[in-house]
Short mmCIF file of C-alpha atoms and ligand atoms in Angstrom, two decimals:
data_model
loop_
_atom_site.label_atom_id
_atom_site.label_comp_id
_atom_site.label_asym_id
_atom_site.label_seq_id
_atom_site.Cartn_x
_atom_site.Cartn_y
_atom_site.Cartn_z
CA MET A 1 163.93 72.27 88.18
CA ALA A 2 164.31 74.72 91.04
CA GLN A 3 167.30 74.67 93.35
CA LEU A 4 166.25 73.81 96.87
CA LEU A 5 166.87 76.46 99.53
CA ASP A 6 167.91 74.02 102.20
CA GLY A 7 167.23 75.81 105.48
CA LYS A 8 168.06 72.73 107.49
CA GLN A 9 171.57 72.42 106.07
CA LEU A 10 172.22 76.17 106.14
CA SER A 11 171.07 76.28 109.76
CA LYS A 12 173.52 73.53 110.65
CA THR A 13 176.36 75.52 109.06
CA ILE A 14 175.41 78.77 110.83
CA GLN A 15 174.80 77.05 114.16
CA GLU A 16 178.26 75.49 113.91
CA GLU A 17 179.62 79.06 113.65
CA PHE A 18 177.69 80.00 116.81
CA LYS A 19 179.05 76.95 118.61
CA GLN A 20 182.60 77.98 117.86
CA GLU A 21 181.93 81.49 119.15
CA VAL A 22 180.54 80.06 122.39
CA GLN A 23 183.62 77.88 122.75
CA GLU A 24 185.75 81.02 122.43
CA PHE A 25 183.66 82.72 125.14
CA ASN A 26 184.34 79.70 127.34
CA THR A 27 188.06 79.90 126.71
CA LYS A 28 188.10 83.62 127.48
CA GLY A 29 185.91 83.20 130.57
CA LEU A 30 183.14 85.33 129.06
CA LYS A 31 179.43 84.95 129.75
CA ILE A 32 177.61 82.24 127.75
CA PRO A 33 174.37 83.28 125.98
CA HIS A 34 171.26 82.43 127.97
CA LEU A 35 167.81 82.30 126.36
CA ALA A 36 164.58 81.94 128.34
CA ALA A 37 161.26 80.89 126.83
CA VAL A 38 157.82 81.35 128.35
CA LEU A 39 155.20 78.82 127.33
CA VAL A 40 151.58 79.34 128.42
CA GLY A 41 149.12 76.45 128.08
CA ASP A 42 149.50 73.24 126.13
CA ASN A 43 149.06 74.14 122.46
CA PRO A 44 150.81 71.19 120.72
CA ALA A 45 152.34 73.34 117.95
CA SER A 46 153.72 75.83 120.50
CA GLN A 47 155.13 72.97 122.59
CA SER A 48 156.89 71.57 119.56
CA TYR A 49 158.33 74.99 118.55
CA ILE A 50 159.61 75.57 122.08
CA ARG A 51 161.16 72.10 122.29
CA ASN A 52 162.99 72.84 119.06
CA LYS A 53 164.29 76.17 120.31
CA ILE A 54 165.55 74.69 123.58
CA LYS A 55 167.19 71.76 121.79
CA SER A 56 168.95 74.16 119.42
CA CYS A 57 170.27 76.14 122.40
CA GLU A 58 171.75 72.96 123.82
CA ARG A 59 173.31 72.08 120.46
CA VAL A 60 175.24 75.35 120.22
CA GLY A 61 176.17 75.48 123.91
CA PHE A 62 173.78 78.24 125.02
CA GLN A 63 172.10 78.08 128.40
CA SER A 64 168.30 77.91 128.28
CA THR A 65 165.44 78.18 130.73
CA LEU A 66 161.90 77.08 130.04
CA ILE A 67 159.14 78.69 132.08
CA LYS A 68 155.84 76.84 131.78
CA LYS A 69 152.56 78.33 132.97
CA GLU A 70 149.03 76.94 133.00
CA ALA A 71 146.57 78.25 130.38
CA ASP A 72 144.49 79.92 133.10
CA ILE A 73 147.32 82.15 134.38
CA THR A 74 146.07 85.73 134.80
CA GLU A 75 147.52 88.56 132.74
CA GLU A 76 148.81 90.16 135.97
CA ALA A 77 150.65 86.99 136.95
CA LEU A 78 152.19 86.70 133.49
CA LEU A 79 153.26 90.35 133.65
CA GLU A 80 154.96 89.49 136.93
CA VAL A 81 156.93 86.72 135.15
CA ILE A 82 157.96 89.27 132.51
CA LYS A 83 159.08 91.68 135.20
CA GLU A 84 161.28 89.02 136.78
CA LEU A 85 162.81 88.12 133.43
CA ASN A 86 163.54 91.79 132.73
CA ALA A 87 165.35 92.05 136.04
CA ASN A 88 167.26 88.76 135.83
CA GLU A 89 170.87 89.63 134.91
CA GLU A 90 171.64 86.04 133.96
CA ILE A 91 169.16 85.99 131.10
CA ASP A 92 170.29 87.76 127.93
CA GLY A 93 167.08 87.42 126.01
CA TYR A 94 163.69 85.76 126.19
CA ILE A 95 160.62 84.98 124.16
CA VAL A 96 156.97 84.57 125.03
CA GLN A 97 155.62 81.90 122.71
CA LEU A 98 152.52 83.02 120.79
CA PRO A 99 149.59 82.60 120.61
CA LEU A 100 148.61 83.40 124.19
CA PRO A 101 145.22 82.40 125.66
CA LYS A 102 142.40 84.75 124.63
CA HIS A 103 142.07 86.40 128.07
CA ILE A 104 145.63 87.75 127.86
CA SER A 105 146.47 90.75 125.70
CA GLU A 106 149.46 89.90 123.50
CA ASP A 107 150.02 93.63 122.99
CA ARG A 108 150.22 94.32 126.72
CA ILE A 109 152.67 91.45 127.24
CA ASN A 110 154.78 92.52 124.27
CA LEU A 111 154.98 96.10 125.53
CA ALA A 112 156.19 94.87 128.95
CA ILE A 113 159.21 93.06 127.48
CA GLU A 114 162.48 94.92 128.00
CA PRO A 115 163.51 95.89 124.42
CA ASP A 116 167.15 94.91 125.10
CA LYS A 117 165.99 91.37 125.90
CA ASP A 118 163.36 91.17 123.13
CA VAL A 119 165.13 88.59 120.97
CA ASP A 120 161.91 87.99 118.99
CA GLY A 121 162.13 91.63 117.88
CA PHE A 122 158.40 92.24 118.34
CA HIS A 123 158.59 95.24 120.70
CA PRO A 124 157.63 98.54 119.00
CA MET A 125 161.04 99.97 119.91
CA ASN A 126 162.81 97.21 117.99
CA LEU A 127 160.35 97.19 115.09
CA GLY A 128 160.77 100.98 114.87
CA LYS A 129 164.55 100.67 114.81
CA MET A 130 164.29 98.01 112.12
CA THR A 131 162.11 100.31 110.01
CA LEU A 132 164.70 103.09 110.32
CA GLY A 133 167.54 100.70 109.49
CA LEU A 134 169.12 101.03 112.95
CA ASP A 135 170.93 98.18 114.71
CA THR A 136 168.34 96.03 116.51
CA PHE A 137 166.84 92.55 116.92
CA ILE A 138 165.09 91.67 113.67
CA PRO A 139 162.08 89.32 113.95
CA ALA A 140 163.36 85.79 113.54
CA THR A 141 161.36 84.54 110.55
CA PRO A 142 161.97 87.52 108.22
CA PHE A 143 165.58 87.64 109.39
CA GLY A 144 166.00 83.95 108.60
CA ILE A 145 164.65 84.55 105.09
CA MET A 146 167.02 87.51 104.56
CA THR A 147 169.93 85.32 105.71
CA MET A 148 168.90 82.60 103.29
CA LEU A 149 168.71 85.01 100.34
CA ASP A 150 172.12 86.35 101.35
CA ARG A 151 173.91 83.03 101.78
CA TYR A 152 172.49 81.62 98.55
CA ASN A 153 173.53 84.83 96.74
CA ILE A 154 170.07 85.40 95.32
CA PRO A 155 169.92 88.81 93.61
CA THR A 156 167.23 91.08 95.10
CA SER A 157 168.11 94.59 93.92
CA GLY A 158 165.46 95.99 91.58
CA LYS A 159 163.41 92.78 91.73
CA ASN A 160 159.64 92.69 92.04
CA CYS A 161 158.66 91.01 95.26
CA VAL A 162 155.20 90.01 96.42
CA VAL A 163 154.71 89.22 100.10
CA ILE A 164 151.45 87.39 100.82
CA GLY A 165 150.17 87.97 104.37
CA ARG A 166 150.62 91.10 106.50
CA SER A 167 151.12 89.72 110.02
CA ASN A 168 153.23 91.76 112.43
CA ILE A 169 155.67 88.88 112.86
CA VAL A 170 156.21 87.83 109.25
CA GLY A 171 154.61 89.67 106.32
CA THR A 172 154.90 93.28 107.45
CA PRO A 173 158.54 93.19 108.65
CA MET A 174 159.44 91.10 105.59
CA SER A 175 158.06 93.77 103.26
CA ILE A 176 160.05 96.49 105.07
CA LEU A 177 163.32 94.54 105.06
CA LEU A 178 163.11 93.64 101.38
CA SER A 179 162.44 97.23 100.38
CA ARG A 180 165.30 98.76 102.40
CA ASN A 181 168.55 99.92 100.81
CA ASN A 182 170.74 97.04 101.97
CA LYS A 183 172.91 94.29 100.51
CA VAL A 184 169.83 92.07 100.54
CA GLY A 185 166.97 94.44 99.76
CA ASN A 186 166.20 97.15 97.21
CA CYS A 187 163.19 95.18 95.98
CA THR A 188 160.00 96.79 94.79
CA VAL A 189 157.65 95.19 97.28
CA THR A 190 153.91 94.62 97.11
CA LEU A 191 152.43 93.59 100.44
CA THR A 192 149.24 91.63 99.80
CA HIS A 193 146.54 90.34 102.16
CA SER A 194 143.03 88.97 102.40
CA ARG A 195 141.50 92.10 100.81
CA THR A 196 143.89 92.19 97.87
CA LYS A 197 142.11 92.14 94.51
CA ASP A 198 143.45 89.83 91.80
CA LEU A 199 146.41 88.44 93.69
CA LYS A 200 147.32 86.24 90.74
CA ALA A 201 147.93 89.28 88.49
CA LEU A 202 150.47 90.49 91.06
CA THR A 203 152.19 87.16 91.74
CA LEU A 204 152.56 86.54 88.00
CA GLU A 205 154.76 89.66 87.83
CA ALA A 206 156.85 88.71 90.87
CA ASP A 207 160.52 87.68 90.76
CA ILE A 208 160.36 86.75 94.45
CA ILE A 209 157.28 85.54 96.35
CA VAL A 210 157.10 85.16 100.12
CA ALA A 211 153.98 83.22 101.12
CA ALA A 212 152.92 83.65 104.78
CA ILE A 213 149.19 82.98 104.85
CA GLY A 214 148.59 79.77 106.78
CA ARG A 215 146.63 77.88 104.11
CA ALA A 216 147.89 74.60 102.69
CA ASN A 217 148.91 74.71 99.02
CA PHE A 218 147.51 78.23 98.54
CA LEU A 219 150.07 79.30 95.92
CA THR A 220 149.58 77.21 92.79
CA ALA A 221 151.74 76.83 89.68
CA ASP A 222 149.46 78.98 87.49
CA MET A 223 150.10 81.93 89.87
CA ILE A 224 153.87 82.21 89.33
CA LYS A 225 156.10 83.09 86.44
CA GLU A 226 158.90 80.88 85.15
CA GLY A 227 162.07 81.28 87.24
CA ALA A 228 160.47 82.93 90.29
CA VAL A 229 162.10 82.56 93.71
CA ILE A 230 159.60 80.97 96.11
CA ILE A 231 159.84 81.34 99.88
CA ASP A 232 157.25 79.29 101.75
CA VAL A 233 156.67 80.39 105.36
CA GLY A 234 153.46 78.43 105.99
CA ILE A 235 153.27 75.53 108.41
CA ASN A 236 149.97 73.69 108.02
CA ARG A 237 148.88 70.32 109.37
CA VAL A 238 147.02 68.14 106.87
CA ASP A 239 145.50 64.77 107.74
CA ASP A 240 147.65 61.85 106.67
CA ALA A 241 146.61 58.40 107.84
CA SER A 242 149.89 56.92 106.58
CA ARG A 243 151.81 58.85 109.26
CA LYS A 244 152.06 57.60 112.81
CA ARG A 245 150.93 60.96 114.21
CA GLY A 246 148.03 61.13 111.74
CA TYR A 247 149.11 64.31 109.94
CA ARG A 248 151.95 65.83 107.97
CA LEU A 249 153.20 69.39 107.64
CA VAL A 250 152.84 71.28 104.38
CA GLY A 251 153.51 74.89 103.44
CA ASP A 252 151.39 77.57 101.79
CA VAL A 253 152.88 76.58 98.45
CA ASP A 254 151.99 73.65 96.19
CA PHE A 255 155.61 72.48 96.28
CA ALA A 256 155.39 69.59 93.79
CA ALA A 257 153.75 71.77 91.14
CA LEU A 258 155.97 74.83 91.67
CA GLU A 259 159.33 73.07 91.89
CA PRO A 260 159.70 72.52 88.12
CA LYS A 261 158.79 76.16 87.37
CA ALA A 262 160.65 78.11 90.07
CA SER A 263 164.37 78.95 90.12
CA TYR A 264 164.70 78.53 93.91
CA ILE A 265 162.21 77.12 96.38
CA THR A 266 162.11 76.41 100.12
CA PRO A 267 160.75 73.04 101.27
CA VAL A 268 158.36 72.58 104.22
CA PRO A 269 159.59 71.27 106.57
CA GLY A 270 163.29 72.07 106.31
CA GLY A 271 163.17 75.55 104.78
CA VAL A 272 162.16 78.70 106.63
CA GLY A 273 161.41 76.91 109.94
CA PRO A 274 165.01 75.98 110.86
CA MET A 275 166.20 79.43 109.73
CA THR A 276 163.73 81.01 112.17
CA VAL A 277 165.26 79.09 115.07
CA THR A 278 168.78 79.97 113.90
CA SER A 279 167.85 83.67 113.81
CA LEU A 280 166.54 83.48 117.35
CA LEU A 281 169.91 82.04 118.40
CA TYR A 282 171.64 84.84 116.49
CA ASN A 283 169.63 87.47 118.37
CA THR A 284 170.40 85.80 121.71
CA LEU A 285 174.10 85.72 120.88
CA LYS A 286 173.87 89.40 119.94
CA ALA A 287 172.17 90.27 123.24
CA CYS A 288 174.89 88.43 125.14
CA LYS A 289 177.73 90.06 123.18
CA ARG A 290 176.34 93.49 124.04
CA LYS A 291 177.13 92.65 127.68
CA HIS A 292 180.68 91.47 127.06
P1 NAD B 1 148.59 85.21 110.30
O1 NAD B 1 147.82 83.96 110.48
O2 NAD B 1 148.71 86.19 111.41
O3 NAD B 1 147.99 86.01 109.08
C1 NAD B 1 147.73 85.44 107.82
C2 NAD B 1 147.82 86.53 106.78
O4 NAD B 1 147.40 85.98 105.54
C3 NAD B 1 146.92 87.73 107.07
O5 NAD B 1 147.69 88.91 106.98
C4 NAD B 1 145.88 87.70 105.94
O6 NAD B 1 145.53 89.00 105.46
C5 NAD B 1 146.60 86.91 104.87
N1 NAD B 1 145.66 86.21 104.01
C6 NAD B 1 144.65 85.38 104.40
N2 NAD B 1 143.97 84.96 103.32
C7 NAD B 1 144.54 85.54 102.25
C8 NAD B 1 144.26 85.52 100.86
N3 NAD B 1 143.26 84.80 100.36
N4 NAD B 1 145.06 86.23 100.04
C9 NAD B 1 146.10 86.96 100.52
N5 NAD B 1 146.39 87.01 101.84
C10 NAD B 1 145.62 86.33 102.68
O7 NAD B 1 150.01 84.87 109.66
P2 NAD B 1 151.41 84.47 110.25
O8 NAD B 1 151.42 84.46 111.72
O9 NAD B 1 152.35 85.31 109.48
O10 NAD B 1 151.52 82.95 109.77
C11 NAD B 1 151.39 82.55 108.44
C12 NAD B 1 151.83 81.12 108.27
O11 NAD B 1 153.22 81.05 108.53
C13 NAD B 1 151.20 80.13 109.25
O12 NAD B 1 151.06 78.89 108.58
C14 NAD B 1 152.22 80.01 110.35
O13 NAD B 1 152.14 78.76 111.00
C15 NAD B 1 153.48 80.12 109.56
N6 NAD B 1 154.65 80.60 110.30
C16 NAD B 1 155.80 79.93 110.10
C17 NAD B 1 156.96 80.34 110.71
C18 NAD B 1 158.24 79.61 110.45
O14 NAD B 1 159.18 79.74 111.18
N7 NAD B 1 158.31 78.84 109.36
C19 NAD B 1 156.95 81.45 111.56
C20 NAD B 1 155.75 82.15 111.74
C21 NAD B 1 154.60 81.71 111.07
#
């Protein structure tokens, strides 16, 4: 039976460390970290992610500001919001919750974010630094996964790793981080995607699998080898009449079937999700400390 990689518990532990640091800042009269979040429109998943991020800020003693805009805001008006956030000395870092409405270019918005305040780590300057192994903000989800592998002492050096999904925010940075020559890293990484031929042949050889596809129960037990480490990034809503809200959240991994076969596995919810929020807090703390 696999050991659970309990992102919820680990997040609590790490966030407690942040809280103590903030208390020290208070004692020393130093600036407290301040995160701003921009939410455009009323996508229920985005609203829930943002609520979580703001609540976590409160828990660790960070300041937070939520900026809500209607779905029909123009790109120019949103760029104006970005400009103000870049100029606001009080705010250490900010995020623009994705996805944005179709009429707004996510690339244009991303490029307008001041790299020193880009705590999501999506700006090309920060992604470039990450690729070169320079000090920077690492995108929250891959960073959360690296932290998890580190804190659970999971060996990565020389391991075969298959990342499923090549998004700019998860799969691609994940593949770079795992292949770098670092304490957690030195994997031989295969980055797979929708055009990959015979995915199962690749996953069957993998010591570590990171699934970031966005399809419920995509990775099945026949696709993994005995003792593999399974990291499930997916967050998918499936209908469930027994729940008050009418759905439940499941990952990209068939958890029940994989748990007996894997060595370590992340649950959904309670695995990668909380670690993502914790990494965002880490980046905000880092941005603030740069100013001290
Ligand atoms: P995305 O939706 O941008 O892209 C999905 C990727 O899956 C693409 O690269 C595509 O090539 C690949 N893919 C699709 N079908 C495939 C197939 N049959 N075989 C192999 N690859 C295939 O991905 P994303 O934004 O990285 O999100 C992925 C999932 O992770 C979603 O469920 C999302 O909600 C979730 N997510 C979770 C967190 C978290 O904090 N837990 C953070 C970000 C995203």
